Tab-separated table of C-alpha atoms (C1' of nucleotides) in Angstrom:
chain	number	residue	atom	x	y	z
A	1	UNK	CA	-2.892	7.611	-74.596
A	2	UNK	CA	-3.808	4.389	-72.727
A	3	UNK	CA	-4.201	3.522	-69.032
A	4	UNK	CA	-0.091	2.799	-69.792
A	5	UNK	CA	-0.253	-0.635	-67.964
A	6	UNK	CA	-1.760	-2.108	-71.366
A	7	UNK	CA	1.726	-1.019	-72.717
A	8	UNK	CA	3.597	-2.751	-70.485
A	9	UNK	CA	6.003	-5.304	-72.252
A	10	UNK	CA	5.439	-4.001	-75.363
A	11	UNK	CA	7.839	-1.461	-75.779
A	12	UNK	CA	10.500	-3.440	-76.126
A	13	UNK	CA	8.974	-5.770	-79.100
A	14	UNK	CA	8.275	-2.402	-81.051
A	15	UNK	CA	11.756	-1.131	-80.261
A	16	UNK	CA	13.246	-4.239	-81.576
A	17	UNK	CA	10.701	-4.444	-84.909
A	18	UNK	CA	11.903	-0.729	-85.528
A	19	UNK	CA	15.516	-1.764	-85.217
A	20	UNK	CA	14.529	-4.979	-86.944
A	21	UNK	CA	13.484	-2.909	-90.316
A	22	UNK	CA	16.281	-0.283	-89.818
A	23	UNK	CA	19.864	-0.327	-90.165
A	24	UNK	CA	20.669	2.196	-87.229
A	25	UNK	CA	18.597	4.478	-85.154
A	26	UNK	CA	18.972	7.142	-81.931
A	27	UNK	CA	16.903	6.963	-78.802
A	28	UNK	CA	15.021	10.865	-79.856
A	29	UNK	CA	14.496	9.141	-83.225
A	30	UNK	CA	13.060	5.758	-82.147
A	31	UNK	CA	10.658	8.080	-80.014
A	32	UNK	CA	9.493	10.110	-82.736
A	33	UNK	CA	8.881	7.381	-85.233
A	34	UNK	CA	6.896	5.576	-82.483
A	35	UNK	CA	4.616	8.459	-82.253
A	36	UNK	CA	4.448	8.937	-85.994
A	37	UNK	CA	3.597	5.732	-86.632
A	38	UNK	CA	0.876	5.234	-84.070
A	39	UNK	CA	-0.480	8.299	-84.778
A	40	UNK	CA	0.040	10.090	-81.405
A	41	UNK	CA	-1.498	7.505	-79.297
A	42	UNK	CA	1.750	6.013	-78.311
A	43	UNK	CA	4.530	8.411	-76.503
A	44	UNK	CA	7.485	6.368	-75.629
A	45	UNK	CA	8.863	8.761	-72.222
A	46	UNK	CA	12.224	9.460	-72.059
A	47	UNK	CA	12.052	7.837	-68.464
A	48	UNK	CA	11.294	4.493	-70.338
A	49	UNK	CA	13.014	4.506	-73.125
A	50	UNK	CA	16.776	5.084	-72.588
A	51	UNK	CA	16.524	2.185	-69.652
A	52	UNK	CA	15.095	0.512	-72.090
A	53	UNK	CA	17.837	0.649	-74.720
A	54	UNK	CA	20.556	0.284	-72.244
A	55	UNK	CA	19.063	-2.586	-70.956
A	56	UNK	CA	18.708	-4.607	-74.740
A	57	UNK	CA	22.497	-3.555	-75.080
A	58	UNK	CA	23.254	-5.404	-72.301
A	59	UNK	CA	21.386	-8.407	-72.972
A	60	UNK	CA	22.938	-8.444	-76.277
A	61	UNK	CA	20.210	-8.072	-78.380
A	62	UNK	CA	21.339	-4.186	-79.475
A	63	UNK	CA	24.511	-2.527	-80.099
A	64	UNK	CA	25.288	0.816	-79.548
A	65	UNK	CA	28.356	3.115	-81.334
A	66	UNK	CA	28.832	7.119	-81.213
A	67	UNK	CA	28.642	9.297	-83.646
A	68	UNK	CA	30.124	12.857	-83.763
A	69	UNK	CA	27.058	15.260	-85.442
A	70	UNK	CA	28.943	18.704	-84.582
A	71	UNK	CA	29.388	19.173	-81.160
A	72	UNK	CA	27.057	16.276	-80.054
A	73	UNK	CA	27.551	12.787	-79.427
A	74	UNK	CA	24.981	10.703	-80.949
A	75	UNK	CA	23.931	7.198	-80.072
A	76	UNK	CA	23.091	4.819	-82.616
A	77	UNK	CA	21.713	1.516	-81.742
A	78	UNK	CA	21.547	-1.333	-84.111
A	79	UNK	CA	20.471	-5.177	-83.741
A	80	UNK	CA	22.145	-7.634	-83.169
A	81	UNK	CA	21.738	-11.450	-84.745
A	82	UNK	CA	20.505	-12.387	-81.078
A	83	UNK	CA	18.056	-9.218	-81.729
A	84	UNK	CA	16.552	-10.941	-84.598
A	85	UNK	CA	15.744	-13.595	-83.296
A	86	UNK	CA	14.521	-11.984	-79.993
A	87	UNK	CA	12.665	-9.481	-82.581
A	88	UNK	CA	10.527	-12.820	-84.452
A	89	UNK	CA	9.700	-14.274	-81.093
A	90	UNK	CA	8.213	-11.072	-79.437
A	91	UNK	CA	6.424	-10.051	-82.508
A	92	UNK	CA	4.844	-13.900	-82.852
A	93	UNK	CA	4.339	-13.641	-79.308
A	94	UNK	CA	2.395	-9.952	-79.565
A	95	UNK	CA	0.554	-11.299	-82.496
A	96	UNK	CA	-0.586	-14.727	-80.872
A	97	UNK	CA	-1.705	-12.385	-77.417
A	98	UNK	CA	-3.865	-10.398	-79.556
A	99	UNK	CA	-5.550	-12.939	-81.082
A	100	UNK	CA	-6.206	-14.322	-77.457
A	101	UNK	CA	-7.283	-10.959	-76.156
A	102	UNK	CA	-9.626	-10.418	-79.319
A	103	UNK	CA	-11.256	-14.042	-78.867
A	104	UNK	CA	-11.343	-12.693	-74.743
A	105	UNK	CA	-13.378	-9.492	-75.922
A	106	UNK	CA	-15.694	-11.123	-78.060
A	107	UNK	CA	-19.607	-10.457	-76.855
A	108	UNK	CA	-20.452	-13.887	-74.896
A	109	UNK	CA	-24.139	-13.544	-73.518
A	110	UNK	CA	-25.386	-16.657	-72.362
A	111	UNK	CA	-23.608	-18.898	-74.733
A	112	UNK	CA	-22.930	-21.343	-71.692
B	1	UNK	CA	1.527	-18.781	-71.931
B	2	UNK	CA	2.371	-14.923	-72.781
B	3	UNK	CA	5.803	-13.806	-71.119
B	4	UNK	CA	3.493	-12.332	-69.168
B	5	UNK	CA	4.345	-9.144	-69.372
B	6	UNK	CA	1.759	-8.736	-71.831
B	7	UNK	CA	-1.386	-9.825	-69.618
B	8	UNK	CA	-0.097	-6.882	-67.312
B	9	UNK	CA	-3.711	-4.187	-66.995
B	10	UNK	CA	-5.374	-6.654	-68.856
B	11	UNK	CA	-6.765	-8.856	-66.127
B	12	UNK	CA	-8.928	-6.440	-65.152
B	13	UNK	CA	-10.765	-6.049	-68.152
B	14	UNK	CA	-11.153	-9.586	-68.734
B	15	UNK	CA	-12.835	-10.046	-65.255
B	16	UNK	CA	-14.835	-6.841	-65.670
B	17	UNK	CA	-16.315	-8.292	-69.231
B	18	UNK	CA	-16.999	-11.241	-67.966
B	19	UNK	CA	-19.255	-10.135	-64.718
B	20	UNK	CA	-20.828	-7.679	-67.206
B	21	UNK	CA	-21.773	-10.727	-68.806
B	22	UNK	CA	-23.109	-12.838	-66.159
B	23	UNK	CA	-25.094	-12.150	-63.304
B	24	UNK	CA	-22.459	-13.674	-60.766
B	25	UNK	CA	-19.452	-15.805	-61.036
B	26	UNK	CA	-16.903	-16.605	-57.644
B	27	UNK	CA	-13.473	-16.573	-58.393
B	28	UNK	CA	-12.572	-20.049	-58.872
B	29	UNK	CA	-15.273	-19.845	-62.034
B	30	UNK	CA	-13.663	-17.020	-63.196
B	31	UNK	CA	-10.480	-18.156	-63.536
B	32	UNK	CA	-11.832	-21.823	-65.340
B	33	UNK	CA	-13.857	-19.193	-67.627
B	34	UNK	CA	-10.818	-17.448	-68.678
B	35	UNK	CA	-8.797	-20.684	-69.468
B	36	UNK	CA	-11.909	-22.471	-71.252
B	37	UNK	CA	-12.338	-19.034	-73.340
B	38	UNK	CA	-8.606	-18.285	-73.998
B	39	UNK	CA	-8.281	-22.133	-74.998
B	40	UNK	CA	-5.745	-22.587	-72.351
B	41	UNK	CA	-3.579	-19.863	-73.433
B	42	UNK	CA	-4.309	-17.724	-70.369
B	43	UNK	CA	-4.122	-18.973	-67.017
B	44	UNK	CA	-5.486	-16.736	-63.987
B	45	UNK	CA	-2.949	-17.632	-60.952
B	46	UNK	CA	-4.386	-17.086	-57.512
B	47	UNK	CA	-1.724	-14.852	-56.046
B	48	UNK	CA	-3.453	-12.634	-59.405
B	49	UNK	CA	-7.245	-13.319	-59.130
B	50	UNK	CA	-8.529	-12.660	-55.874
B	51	UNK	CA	-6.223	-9.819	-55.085
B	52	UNK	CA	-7.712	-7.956	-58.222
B	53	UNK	CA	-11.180	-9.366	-57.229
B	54	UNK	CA	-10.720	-7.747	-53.200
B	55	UNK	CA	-9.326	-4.392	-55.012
B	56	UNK	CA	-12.338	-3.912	-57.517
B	57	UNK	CA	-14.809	-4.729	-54.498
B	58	UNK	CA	-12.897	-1.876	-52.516
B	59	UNK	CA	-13.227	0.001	-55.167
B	60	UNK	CA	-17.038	0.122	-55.733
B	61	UNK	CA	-16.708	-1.810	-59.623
B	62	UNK	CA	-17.991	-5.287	-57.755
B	63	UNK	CA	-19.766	-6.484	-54.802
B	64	UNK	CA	-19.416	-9.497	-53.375
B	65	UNK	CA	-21.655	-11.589	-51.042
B	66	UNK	CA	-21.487	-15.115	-49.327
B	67	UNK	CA	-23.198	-18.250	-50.454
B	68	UNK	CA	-23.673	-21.411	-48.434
B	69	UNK	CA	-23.033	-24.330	-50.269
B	70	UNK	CA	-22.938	-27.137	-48.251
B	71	UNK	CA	-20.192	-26.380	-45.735
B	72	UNK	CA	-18.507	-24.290	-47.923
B	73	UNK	CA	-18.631	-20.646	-48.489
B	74	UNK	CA	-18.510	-19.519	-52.009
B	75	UNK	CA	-17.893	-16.164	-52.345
B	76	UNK	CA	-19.840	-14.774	-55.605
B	77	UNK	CA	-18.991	-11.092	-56.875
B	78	UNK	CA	-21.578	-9.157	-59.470
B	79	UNK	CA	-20.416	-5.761	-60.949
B	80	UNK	CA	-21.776	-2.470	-59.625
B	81	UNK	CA	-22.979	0.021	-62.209
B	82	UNK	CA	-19.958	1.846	-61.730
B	83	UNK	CA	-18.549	-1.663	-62.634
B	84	UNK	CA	-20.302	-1.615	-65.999
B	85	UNK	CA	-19.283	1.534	-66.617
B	86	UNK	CA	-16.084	1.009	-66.198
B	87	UNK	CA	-16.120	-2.077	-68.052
B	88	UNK	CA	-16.799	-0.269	-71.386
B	89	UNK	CA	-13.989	2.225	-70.603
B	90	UNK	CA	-11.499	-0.797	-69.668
B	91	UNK	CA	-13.027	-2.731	-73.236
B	92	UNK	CA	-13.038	0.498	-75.816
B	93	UNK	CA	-9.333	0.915	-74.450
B	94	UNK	CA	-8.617	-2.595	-74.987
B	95	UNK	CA	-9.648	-2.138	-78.423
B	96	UNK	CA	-7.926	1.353	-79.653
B	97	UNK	CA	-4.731	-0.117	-78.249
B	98	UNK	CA	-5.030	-3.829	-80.368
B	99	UNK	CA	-5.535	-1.398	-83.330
B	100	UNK	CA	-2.496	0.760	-82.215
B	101	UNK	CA	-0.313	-2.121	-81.829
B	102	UNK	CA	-1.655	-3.354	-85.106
B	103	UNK	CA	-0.546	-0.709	-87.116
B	104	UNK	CA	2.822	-0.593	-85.238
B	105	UNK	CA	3.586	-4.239	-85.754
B	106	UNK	CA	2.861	-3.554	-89.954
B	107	UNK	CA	6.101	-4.581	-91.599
B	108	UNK	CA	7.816	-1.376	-92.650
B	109	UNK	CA	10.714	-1.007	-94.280
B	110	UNK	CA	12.137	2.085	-96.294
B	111	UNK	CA	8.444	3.563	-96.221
B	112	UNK	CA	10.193	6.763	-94.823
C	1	DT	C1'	18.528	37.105	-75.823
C	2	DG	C1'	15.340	33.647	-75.015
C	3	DC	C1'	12.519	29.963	-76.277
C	4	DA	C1'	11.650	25.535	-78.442
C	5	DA	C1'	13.373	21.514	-80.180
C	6	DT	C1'	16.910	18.097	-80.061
C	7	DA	C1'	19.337	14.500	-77.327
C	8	DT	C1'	20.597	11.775	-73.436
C	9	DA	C1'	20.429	10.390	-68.645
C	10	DT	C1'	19.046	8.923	-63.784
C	11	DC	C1'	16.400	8.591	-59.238
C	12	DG	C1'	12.768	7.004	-56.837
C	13	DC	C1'	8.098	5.813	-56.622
C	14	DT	C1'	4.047	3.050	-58.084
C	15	DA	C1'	1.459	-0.652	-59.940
C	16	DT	C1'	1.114	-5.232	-61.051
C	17	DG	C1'	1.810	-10.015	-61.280
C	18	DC	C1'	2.604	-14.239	-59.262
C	19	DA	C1'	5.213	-18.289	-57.161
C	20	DA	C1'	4.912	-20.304	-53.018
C	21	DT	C1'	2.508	-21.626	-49.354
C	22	DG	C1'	-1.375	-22.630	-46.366
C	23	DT	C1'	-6.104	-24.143	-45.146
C	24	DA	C1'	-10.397	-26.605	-45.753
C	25	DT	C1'	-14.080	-29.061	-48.289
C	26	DT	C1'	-15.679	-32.372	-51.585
C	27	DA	C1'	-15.481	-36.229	-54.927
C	28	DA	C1'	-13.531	-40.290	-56.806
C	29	DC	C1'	-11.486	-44.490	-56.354
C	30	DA	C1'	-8.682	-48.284	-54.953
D	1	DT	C1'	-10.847	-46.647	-45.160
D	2	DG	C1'	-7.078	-44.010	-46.921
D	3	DT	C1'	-5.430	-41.267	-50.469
D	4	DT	C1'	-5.385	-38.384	-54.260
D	5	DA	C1'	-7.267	-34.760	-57.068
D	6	DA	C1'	-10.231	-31.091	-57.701
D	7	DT	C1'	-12.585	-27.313	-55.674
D	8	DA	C1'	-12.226	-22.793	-53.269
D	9	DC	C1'	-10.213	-19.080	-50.968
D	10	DA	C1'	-6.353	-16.433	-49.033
D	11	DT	C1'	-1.744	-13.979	-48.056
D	12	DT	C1'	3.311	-12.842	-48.063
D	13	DG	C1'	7.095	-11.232	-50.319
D	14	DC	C1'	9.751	-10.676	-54.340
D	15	DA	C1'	10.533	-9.106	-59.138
D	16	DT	C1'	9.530	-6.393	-63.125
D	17	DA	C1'	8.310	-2.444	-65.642
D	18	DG	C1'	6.989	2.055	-66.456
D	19	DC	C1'	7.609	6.780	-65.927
D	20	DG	C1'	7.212	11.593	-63.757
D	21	DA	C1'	10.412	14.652	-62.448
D	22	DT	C1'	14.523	16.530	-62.987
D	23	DA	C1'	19.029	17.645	-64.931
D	24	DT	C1'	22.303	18.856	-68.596
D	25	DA	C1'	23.883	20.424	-73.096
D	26	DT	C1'	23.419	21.589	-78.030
D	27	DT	C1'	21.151	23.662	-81.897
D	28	DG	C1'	18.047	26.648	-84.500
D	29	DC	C1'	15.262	30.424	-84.863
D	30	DA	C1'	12.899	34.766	-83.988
DNA sequence: TGCAATATATCGCTATGCAATGTATTAACA
DNA sequence: TGTTAATACATTGCATAGCGATATATTGCA
């Protein structure tokens, strides 16, 4: 896991690419599939995560609908057309920031 | 620009790679460094650079000492060995976590 | 029965960034 | 000479974001 403050502001771009590339998914889920994907080295919190998702509903960029699975009420989010576009935007953004950062990092001895 | 929230922890490292690098730099030269080596696309504000340069000086990763230069007092910092150290931590993270974020932001749909 | 996994939620604290504002020196230029 | 811009440092106070801790309830399994 990292120092966490490097993951600050991107948790909602990868919440919104997952969302992005799937019709519906639940909080737990989104969590799990995060940590799949990144092999472990990112755990989304449960302390982060639902804010998260509440917030996005809010904004209008998720919406969220019930489902009965036995006794349990399930929450399904799904992304909106404002989502979309939010989703592109973050994900240029992330990948233009990278490039930055990688250009930052590069080894710079004495070149001025 | 970056919405910002992205440059969040990353400051940090950027300074701490860049004092590895030279012998001494004062914050004003810092911040044109960044800007020249980000090709504008990062922007150290005050209220952000010499707040994170006071905190690393507190905490042992620079020193700093005065320089007369004509009236004016430059203040130059140069990074401790605990400094250096830390400034392969800070970079090594930077790195695992652009790879993370990599994979993450892979387009993705129906693999699962 | 009891534990682990599933599933959602909230409170309160921390860290960080930064706009705004202030001060002073120095350089350029009209 | 007066003025503007660049250089150089600093601080206050607000906003944002993350998240540990904690709570609750269901489900599956040994």
């Amino acid at each position: 896991m990292y120092s966490s403050q490097l993951l600050k502001g991107t948790y909602q771009t990868v919440i919104l690419k997952l969302l992005n590339e799937n019709k519906r998914m639940y909080g737990y889920e989104i969590s799990q599939r995060v940590k799949e994907e990144s092999k472990g080295e990112i755990q989304l919190p449960e302390g982060s995560l639902y804010p998260i998702l509440h917030k996005m509903t809010e904004e209008g960029f998720l919406k969220m609908e019930k489902v009965n699975i036995g006794r349990r009420v399930r929450r399904y989010y799904s992304i909106t057309t404002a989502g979309t576009s939010e989703a592109v935007v973050r994900m240029e953004e992330l990948e233009r920031f990278m490039s930055t950062m990688k250009l930052l990092m590069q080894p710079n001895t004495g070149t001025a």
